[in-house]
């Protein structure tokens, strides 16, 4: 129980830190708003799950897991998998656009 | 000395609305140049604009993005074009036909009569508004305009109007600070206000869209709300930390 309270405390700290760093990065123009949406959403979800453990308990029972912290870990990993996949799609789009730009520049410089 | 105006029209897949828009614009014979920024359309928008360029007496220019970058980027491109071609004012007009081009003269008059005005916005909610919208959109607009008015200390009734004019000084500022790719609305107005640019609203109306679909679907509306409040929070924090003007 004390282990869970410790994790809970750090999870709340992490969610506030994530929220702050996302907004700060947007303010400093290091992060585009469209990407900050994901991290702000993640921070808020983490905060809600950590403060209102009823949701977490329900998911833990549904997944047949013994410890609430493992559920949080599982949800976090699932989220990261989706983020990485989403970033792969963005990188693919950027690669296509870069190719198109390079071709346009080549054709323009020839004219 | 007469002011040099540029009417900037960002355009994305509006082949069904362009013919009517062009005929309305050219009929007015305004003392302004027209610039279309075609944002990577996959329909015949560029072809229609090119055809009108060949047949028109009024100067029409076309800039083409090689892929879709968003309406904010298209306007930023228009600002850069206006700056490099020594225009004094840029008037933004939507290409979906919802903005009546006759109101352009009202914007031009505001700038011609008062050189201290930097931004002139056609407001759908000033005077006796006849613009109809759903309850949810009404609540959203009311919330935005109330927030903008409270934060700026100036009555602002329409924060999301895409029918507005900018002085070249404000265009340079917006490029320097970074114009948002999507939905540059309430945050842009407040950013300009807190940096000493003067804003004036003019009563006007908006027509219903005749053809095509609005770019606002459910997910974009959610992102629009999120982005607006995030940008607003950042602006308010900066103003409070610097106690007033941002510069």
GROMACS .gro file of C-alpha atoms in nm:
model
  358
    1UNK     CA    1   0.000   0.000   0.000
    2UNK     CA    2   0.281   0.241   0.087
    3UNK     CA    3   0.450   0.157  -0.244
    4UNK     CA    4   0.135   0.254  -0.429
    5UNK     CA    5   0.110   0.581  -0.234
    6UNK     CA    6   0.471   0.662  -0.335
    7UNK     CA    7   0.401   0.584  -0.700
    8UNK     CA    8   0.082   0.784  -0.681
    9UNK     CA    9   0.270   1.085  -0.546
   10UNK     CA   10   0.532   1.066  -0.820
   11UNK     CA   11   0.264   1.012  -1.086
   12UNK     CA   12   0.088   1.333  -0.976
   13UNK     CA   13   0.423   1.516  -0.984
   14UNK     CA   14   0.494   1.376  -1.329
   15UNK     CA   15   0.155   1.482  -1.465
   16UNK     CA   16   0.203   1.840  -1.343
   17UNK     CA   17   0.555   1.843  -1.482
   18UNK     CA   18   0.435   1.709  -1.818
   19UNK     CA   19   0.159   1.971  -1.831
   20UNK     CA   20   0.399   2.251  -1.748
   21UNK     CA   21   0.672   2.138  -1.990
   22UNK     CA   22   0.422   2.098  -2.277
   23UNK     CA   23   0.284   2.450  -2.232
   24UNK     CA   24   0.633   2.593  -2.177
   25UNK     CA   25   0.765   2.428  -2.496
   26UNK     CA   26   0.474   2.576  -2.695
   27UNK     CA   27   0.536   2.920  -2.543
   28UNK     CA   28   0.906   2.895  -2.641
   29UNK     CA   29   0.803   2.772  -2.989
   30UNK     CA   30   0.992   2.445  -2.943
   31UNK     CA   31   0.675   2.241  -2.976
   32UNK     CA   32   0.388   2.294  -3.219
   33UNK     CA   33   0.041   2.326  -3.066
   34UNK     CA   34  -0.091   2.028  -3.262
   35UNK     CA   35   0.166   1.801  -3.092
   36UNK     CA   36   0.120   1.956  -2.749
   37UNK     CA   37  -0.245   1.840  -2.756
   38UNK     CA   38  -0.132   1.480  -2.715
   39UNK     CA   39   0.097   1.552  -2.417
   40UNK     CA   40  -0.150   1.780  -2.240
   41UNK     CA   41  -0.414   1.509  -2.284
   42UNK     CA   42  -0.172   1.246  -2.146
   43UNK     CA   43  -0.085   1.466  -1.846
   44UNK     CA   44  -0.452   1.522  -1.767
   45UNK     CA   45  -0.533   1.150  -1.801
   46UNK     CA   46  -0.243   1.062  -1.571
   47UNK     CA   47  -0.362   1.316  -1.317
   48UNK     CA   48  -0.723   1.194  -1.329
   49UNK     CA   49  -0.626   0.826  -1.299
   50UNK     CA   50  -0.390   0.900  -1.011
   51UNK     CA   51  -0.625   1.123  -0.812
   52UNK     CA   52  -0.949   0.937  -0.881
   53UNK     CA   53  -0.835   0.578  -0.839
   54UNK     CA   54  -1.186   0.437  -0.900
   55UNK     CA   55  -1.121   0.445  -1.277
   56UNK     CA   56  -0.789   0.274  -1.227
   57UNK     CA   57  -0.943   0.010  -0.996
   58UNK     CA   58  -1.212  -0.065  -1.254
   59UNK     CA   59  -0.954  -0.110  -1.530
   60UNK     CA   60  -0.733  -0.319  -1.300
   61UNK     CA   61  -1.024  -0.555  -1.229
   62UNK     CA   62  -1.116  -0.573  -1.597
   63UNK     CA   63  -0.757  -0.662  -1.691
   64UNK     CA   64  -0.732  -0.908  -1.401
   65UNK     CA   65  -0.419  -0.741  -1.268
   66UNK     CA   66  -0.314  -0.763  -0.904
   67UNK     CA   67  -0.161  -0.421  -0.852
   68UNK     CA   68  -0.290  -0.073  -0.951
   69UNK     CA   69   0.060   0.047  -1.036
   70UNK     CA   70   0.095  -0.226  -1.301
   71UNK     CA   71  -0.223  -0.097  -1.465
   72UNK     CA   72  -0.078   0.254  -1.477
   73UNK     CA   73   0.240   0.114  -1.629
   74UNK     CA   74   0.045  -0.081  -1.889
   75UNK     CA   75  -0.166   0.223  -1.984
   76UNK     CA   76   0.148   0.435  -2.008
   77UNK     CA   77   0.319   0.185  -2.238
   78UNK     CA   78   0.007   0.159  -2.456
   79UNK     CA   79  -0.001   0.535  -2.485
   80UNK     CA   80   0.366   0.546  -2.585
   81UNK     CA   81   0.310   0.281  -2.853
   82UNK     CA   82   0.035   0.493  -3.005
   83UNK     CA   83   0.252   0.807  -2.983
   84UNK     CA   84   0.542   0.633  -3.160
   85UNK     CA   85   0.308   0.505  -3.430
   86UNK     CA   86   0.159   0.852  -3.473
   87UNK     CA   87   0.510   0.999  -3.503
   88UNK     CA   88   0.597   0.736  -3.764
   89UNK     CA   89   0.303   0.855  -3.973
   90UNK     CA   90   0.415   1.218  -3.937
   91UNK     CA   91   0.773   1.130  -4.034
   92UNK     CA   92   0.644   0.944  -4.340
   93UNK     CA   93   0.436   1.247  -4.444
   94UNK     CA   94   0.735   1.477  -4.391
   95UNK     CA   95   0.955   1.249  -4.601
   96UNK     CA   96   0.704   1.260  -4.887
   97UNK     CA   97   0.678   1.638  -4.862
   98UNK     CA   98   1.056   1.685  -4.847
   99UNK     CA   99   1.094   1.477  -5.161
  100UNK     CA  100   0.829   1.687  -5.336
  101UNK     CA  101   0.999   2.011  -5.226
  102UNK     CA  102   1.341   1.893  -5.341
  103UNK     CA  103   1.200   1.800  -5.680
  104UNK     CA  104   1.025   2.137  -5.714
  105UNK     CA  105   1.349   2.322  -5.628
  106UNK     CA  106   1.544   2.113  -5.878
  107UNK     CA  107   1.292   2.188  -6.153
  108UNK     CA  108   1.276   2.559  -6.062
  109UNK     CA  109   1.654   2.598  -6.061
  110UNK     CA  110   1.668   2.444  -6.407
  111UNK     CA  111   1.418   2.701  -6.551
  112UNK     CA  112  -0.028   5.934  -5.127
  113UNK     CA  113  -0.274   5.652  -5.207
  114UNK     CA  114  -0.243   5.331  -5.014
  115UNK     CA  115  -0.147   5.014  -5.200
  116UNK     CA  116  -0.390   4.733  -5.118
  117UNK     CA  117  -0.357   4.360  -5.169
  118UNK     CA  118  -0.661   4.134  -5.147
  119UNK     CA  119  -0.526   3.799  -5.029
  120UNK     CA  120  -0.740   3.491  -5.081
  121UNK     CA  121  -0.619   3.157  -4.942
  122UNK     CA  122  -0.773   2.879  -5.141
  123UNK     CA  123  -0.804   2.503  -5.097
  124UNK     CA  124  -1.030   2.286  -5.315
  125UNK     CA  125  -1.279   2.563  -5.392
  126UNK     CA  126  -1.334   2.502  -5.765
  127UNK     CA  127  -1.712   2.522  -5.716
  128UNK     CA  128  -1.702   2.865  -5.553
  129UNK     CA  129  -1.421   3.039  -5.740
  130UNK     CA  130  -1.609   3.140  -6.058
  131UNK     CA  131  -1.872   3.333  -5.862
  132UNK     CA  132  -1.614   3.488  -5.629
  133UNK     CA  133  -1.399   3.601  -5.921
  134UNK     CA  134  -1.691   3.753  -6.111
  135UNK     CA  135  -1.808   3.941  -5.799
  136UNK     CA  136  -1.458   4.068  -5.727
  137UNK     CA  137  -1.379   4.178  -6.080
  138UNK     CA  138  -1.716   4.351  -6.119
  139UNK     CA  139  -1.627   4.581  -5.829
  140UNK     CA  140  -1.316   4.706  -6.009
  141UNK     CA  141  -1.145   4.781  -5.679
  142UNK     CA  142  -0.823   4.980  -5.661
  143UNK     CA  143  -0.640   4.679  -5.528
  144UNK     CA  144  -0.435   4.387  -5.654
  145UNK     CA  145  -0.563   4.036  -5.600
  146UNK     CA  146  -0.352   3.746  -5.481
  147UNK     CA  147  -0.468   3.386  -5.460
  148UNK     CA  148  -0.261   3.154  -5.244
  149UNK     CA  149  -0.353   2.810  -5.367
  150UNK     CA  150  -0.276   2.571  -5.084
  151UNK     CA  151  -0.209   2.241  -5.258
  152UNK     CA  152  -0.560   2.188  -5.398
  153UNK     CA  153  -0.634   1.860  -5.569
  154UNK     CA  154  -0.922   2.002  -5.776
  155UNK     CA  155  -0.929   2.259  -6.059
  156UNK     CA  156  -0.885   2.566  -5.834
  157UNK     CA  157  -0.545   2.664  -5.979
  158UNK     CA  158  -0.671   2.613  -6.335
  159UNK     CA  159  -0.972   2.841  -6.275
  160UNK     CA  160  -0.754   3.111  -6.122
  161UNK     CA  161  -0.499   3.087  -6.405
  162UNK     CA  162  -0.777   3.125  -6.661
  163UNK     CA  163  -0.911   3.439  -6.492
  164UNK     CA  164  -0.558   3.583  -6.475
  165UNK     CA  165  -0.534   3.563  -6.853
  166UNK     CA  166  -0.873   3.730  -6.909
  167UNK     CA  167  -0.867   3.995  -6.638
  168UNK     CA  168  -0.767   4.361  -6.662
  169UNK     CA  169  -0.725   4.382  -6.285
  170UNK     CA  170  -0.391   4.244  -6.163
  171UNK     CA  171  -0.439   3.890  -6.029
  172UNK     CA  172  -0.146   3.687  -5.901
  173UNK     CA  173  -0.130   3.324  -5.800
  174UNK     CA  174   0.107   3.158  -5.556
  175UNK     CA  175   0.091   2.780  -5.532
  176UNK     CA  176   0.200   2.569  -5.238
  177UNK     CA  177   0.321   2.232  -5.361
  178UNK     CA  178   0.120   2.060  -5.088
  179UNK     CA  179  -0.146   2.154  -4.835
  180UNK     CA  180  -0.003   2.353  -4.544
  181UNK     CA  181  -0.312   2.507  -4.385
  182UNK     CA  182  -0.493   2.841  -4.407
  183UNK     CA  183  -0.259   3.011  -4.159
  184UNK     CA  184   0.047   2.925  -4.369
  185UNK     CA  185  -0.134   3.043  -4.683
  186UNK     CA  186  -0.198   3.382  -4.519
  187UNK     CA  187   0.163   3.398  -4.399
  188UNK     CA  188   0.273   3.342  -4.760
  189UNK     CA  189   0.042   3.627  -4.861
  190UNK     CA  190   0.195   3.852  -4.592
  191UNK     CA  191   0.546   3.773  -4.717
  192UNK     CA  192   0.438   3.849  -5.074
  193UNK     CA  193   0.283   4.180  -4.962
  194UNK     CA  194   0.597   4.281  -4.773
  195UNK     CA  195   0.833   4.200  -5.060
  196UNK     CA  196   0.608   4.386  -5.307
  197UNK     CA  197   0.567   4.700  -5.093
  198UNK     CA  198   0.198   4.684  -5.024
  199UNK     CA  199   0.057   4.902  -4.744
  200UNK     CA  200  -0.237   4.683  -4.645
  201UNK     CA  201  -0.345   4.322  -4.689
  202UNK     CA  202  -0.714   4.233  -4.690
  203UNK     CA  203  -0.794   3.869  -4.619
  204UNK     CA  204  -1.096   3.718  -4.790
  205UNK     CA  205  -1.219   3.358  -4.783
  206UNK     CA  206  -1.248   3.172  -5.113
  207UNK     CA  207  -1.566   2.985  -5.020
  208UNK     CA  208  -1.791   3.278  -5.119
  209UNK     CA  209  -1.915   3.340  -4.764
  210UNK     CA  210  -1.761   3.688  -4.757
  211UNK     CA  211  -1.934   3.952  -4.969
  212UNK     CA  212  -1.653   4.126  -5.164
  213UNK     CA  213  -1.849   4.455  -5.153
  214UNK     CA  214  -1.743   4.491  -4.789
  215UNK     CA  215  -1.380   4.522  -4.901
  216UNK     CA  216  -1.444   4.890  -4.972
  217UNK     CA  217  -1.548   4.937  -4.608
  218UNK     CA  218  -1.214   4.795  -4.494
  219UNK     CA  219  -1.026   5.010  -4.745
  220UNK     CA  220  -1.214   5.321  -4.627
  221UNK     CA  221  -1.120   5.254  -4.265
  222UNK     CA  222  -0.750   5.237  -4.354
  223UNK     CA  223  -0.768   5.536  -4.589
  224UNK     CA  224  -0.945   5.753  -4.331
  225UNK     CA  225  -0.740   5.658  -4.026
  226UNK     CA  226  -0.376   5.560  -4.071
  227UNK     CA  227  -0.347   5.467  -3.703
  228UNK     CA  228  -0.571   5.161  -3.750
  229UNK     CA  229  -0.370   4.843  -3.801
  230UNK     CA  230  -0.641   4.578  -3.815
  231UNK     CA  231  -0.995   4.622  -3.949
  232UNK     CA  232  -1.228   4.327  -3.888
  233UNK     CA  233  -1.565   4.270  -4.049
  234UNK     CA  234  -1.773   4.158  -3.752
  235UNK     CA  235  -2.080   3.944  -3.797
  236UNK     CA  236  -2.201   4.039  -3.449
  237UNK     CA  237  -2.178   4.417  -3.452
  238UNK     CA  238  -2.476   4.642  -3.510
  239UNK     CA  239  -2.784   4.433  -3.593
  240UNK     CA  240  -2.642   4.088  -3.657
  241UNK     CA  241  -2.836   3.867  -3.896
  242UNK     CA  242  -2.581   3.587  -3.908
  243UNK     CA  243  -2.745   3.257  -3.810
  244UNK     CA  244  -2.556   2.978  -3.638
  245UNK     CA  245  -2.619   2.676  -3.417
  246UNK     CA  246  -2.656   2.720  -3.040
  247UNK     CA  247  -2.322   2.550  -2.974
  248UNK     CA  248  -2.140   2.784  -3.212
  249UNK     CA  249  -2.322   3.083  -3.061
  250UNK     CA  250  -2.202   2.983  -2.715
  251UNK     CA  251  -1.848   2.934  -2.847
  252UNK     CA  252  -1.843   3.274  -3.017
  253UNK     CA  253  -1.990   3.444  -2.712
  254UNK     CA  254  -1.726   3.283  -2.491
  255UNK     CA  255  -1.441   3.386  -2.720
  256UNK     CA  256  -1.560   3.744  -2.764
  257UNK     CA  257  -1.628   3.786  -2.390
  258UNK     CA  258  -1.282   3.653  -2.303
  259UNK     CA  259  -1.115   3.870  -2.566
  260UNK     CA  260  -1.303   4.179  -2.447
  261UNK     CA  261  -1.221   4.119  -2.079
  262UNK     CA  262  -0.854   4.042  -2.139
  263UNK     CA  263  -0.795   4.330  -2.381
  264UNK     CA  264  -1.020   4.587  -2.216
  265UNK     CA  265  -1.163   4.664  -2.561
  266UNK     CA  266  -1.501   4.544  -2.689
  267UNK     CA  267  -1.434   4.273  -2.947
  268UNK     CA  268  -1.741   4.102  -3.092
  269UNK     CA  269  -1.603   3.871  -3.360
  270UNK     CA  270  -1.277   3.690  -3.284
  271UNK     CA  271  -1.298   3.430  -3.561
  272UNK     CA  272  -1.384   3.646  -3.862
  273UNK     CA  273  -1.163   3.559  -4.157
  274UNK     CA  274  -1.265   3.881  -4.333
  275UNK     CA  275  -1.014   4.136  -4.208
  276UNK     CA  276  -0.747   4.379  -4.314
  277UNK     CA  277  -0.394   4.413  -4.180
  278UNK     CA  278  -0.146   4.699  -4.203
  279UNK     CA  279   0.192   4.594  -4.342
  280UNK     CA  280   0.345   4.675  -4.002
  281UNK     CA  281   0.118   4.417  -3.836
  282UNK     CA  282   0.198   4.164  -4.113
  283UNK     CA  283   0.571   4.202  -4.041
  284UNK     CA  284   0.504   4.156  -3.670
  285UNK     CA  285   0.294   3.843  -3.722
  286UNK     CA  286   0.561   3.684  -3.941
  287UNK     CA  287   0.830   3.766  -3.685
  288UNK     CA  288   0.632   3.615  -3.396
  289UNK     CA  289   0.508   3.315  -3.595
  290UNK     CA  290   0.164   3.305  -3.753
  291UNK     CA  291  -0.030   2.989  -3.653
  292UNK     CA  292  -0.073   2.723  -3.922
  293UNK     CA  293  -0.436   2.667  -3.828
  294UNK     CA  294  -0.711   2.886  -3.680
  295UNK     CA  295  -0.530   3.214  -3.611
  296UNK     CA  296  -0.814   3.384  -3.431
  297UNK     CA  297  -0.857   3.515  -3.077
  298UNK     CA  298  -0.489   3.474  -2.986
  299UNK     CA  299  -0.373   3.679  -3.288
  300UNK     CA  300  -0.614   3.959  -3.202
  301UNK     CA  301  -0.492   3.972  -2.842
  302UNK     CA  302  -0.127   3.940  -2.940
  303UNK     CA  303  -0.165   4.238  -3.172
  304UNK     CA  304  -0.359   4.437  -2.914
  305UNK     CA  305  -0.098   4.382  -2.642
  306UNK     CA  306   0.179   4.487  -2.879
  307UNK     CA  307   0.025   4.825  -2.946
  308UNK     CA  308  -0.159   4.758  -3.272
  309UNK     CA  309  -0.494   4.933  -3.307
  310UNK     CA  310  -0.797   4.720  -3.390
  311UNK     CA  311  -1.131   4.837  -3.532
  312UNK     CA  312  -1.441   4.632  -3.601
  313UNK     CA  313  -1.684   4.708  -3.883
  314UNK     CA  314  -2.039   4.564  -3.895
  315UNK     CA  315  -2.087   4.312  -4.172
  316UNK     CA  316  -2.255   3.986  -4.266
  317UNK     CA  317  -2.154   3.643  -4.382
  318UNK     CA  318  -2.337   3.444  -4.648
  319UNK     CA  319  -2.405   3.072  -4.625
  320UNK     CA  320  -2.164   2.850  -4.814
  321UNK     CA  321  -2.307   2.755  -5.154
  322UNK     CA  322  -2.081   2.465  -5.249
  323UNK     CA  323  -1.830   2.238  -5.086
  324UNK     CA  324  -1.773   2.153  -4.720
  325UNK     CA  325  -1.643   2.360  -4.434
  326UNK     CA  326  -1.298   2.263  -4.304
  327UNK     CA  327  -1.446   2.254  -3.951
  328UNK     CA  328  -1.523   1.894  -3.861
  329UNK     CA  329  -1.563   1.768  -3.504
  330UNK     CA  330  -1.195   1.692  -3.437
  331UNK     CA  331  -1.086   2.027  -3.583
  332UNK     CA  332  -1.333   2.212  -3.362
  333UNK     CA  333  -1.193   2.031  -3.055
  334UNK     CA  334  -0.839   2.117  -3.160
  335UNK     CA  335  -0.944   2.477  -3.238
  336UNK     CA  336  -1.081   2.520  -2.884
  337UNK     CA  337  -0.773   2.357  -2.730
  338UNK     CA  338  -0.531   2.564  -2.937
  339UNK     CA  339  -0.716   2.889  -2.867
  340UNK     CA  340  -0.715   2.839  -2.490
  341UNK     CA  341  -0.353   2.725  -2.489
  342UNK     CA  342  -0.241   3.031  -2.688
  343UNK     CA  343  -0.459   3.259  -2.475
  344UNK     CA  344  -0.307   3.123  -2.153
  345UNK     CA  345   0.043   3.183  -2.289
  346UNK     CA  346  -0.040   3.539  -2.394
  347UNK     CA  347  -0.205   3.622  -2.060
  348UNK     CA  348   0.091   3.474  -1.868
  349UNK     CA  349   0.335   3.681  -2.076
  350UNK     CA  350   0.133   4.000  -2.027
  351UNK     CA  351   0.105   3.945  -1.651
  352UNK     CA  352   0.475   3.862  -1.615
  353UNK     CA  353   0.576   4.170  -1.814
  354UNK     CA  354   0.301   4.383  -1.659
  355UNK     CA  355   0.123   4.512  -1.967
  356UNK     CA  356   0.278   4.531  -2.312
  357UNK     CA  357   0.467   4.232  -2.439
  358UNK     CA  358   0.741   4.452  -2.588
   0.00000   0.00000   0.00000
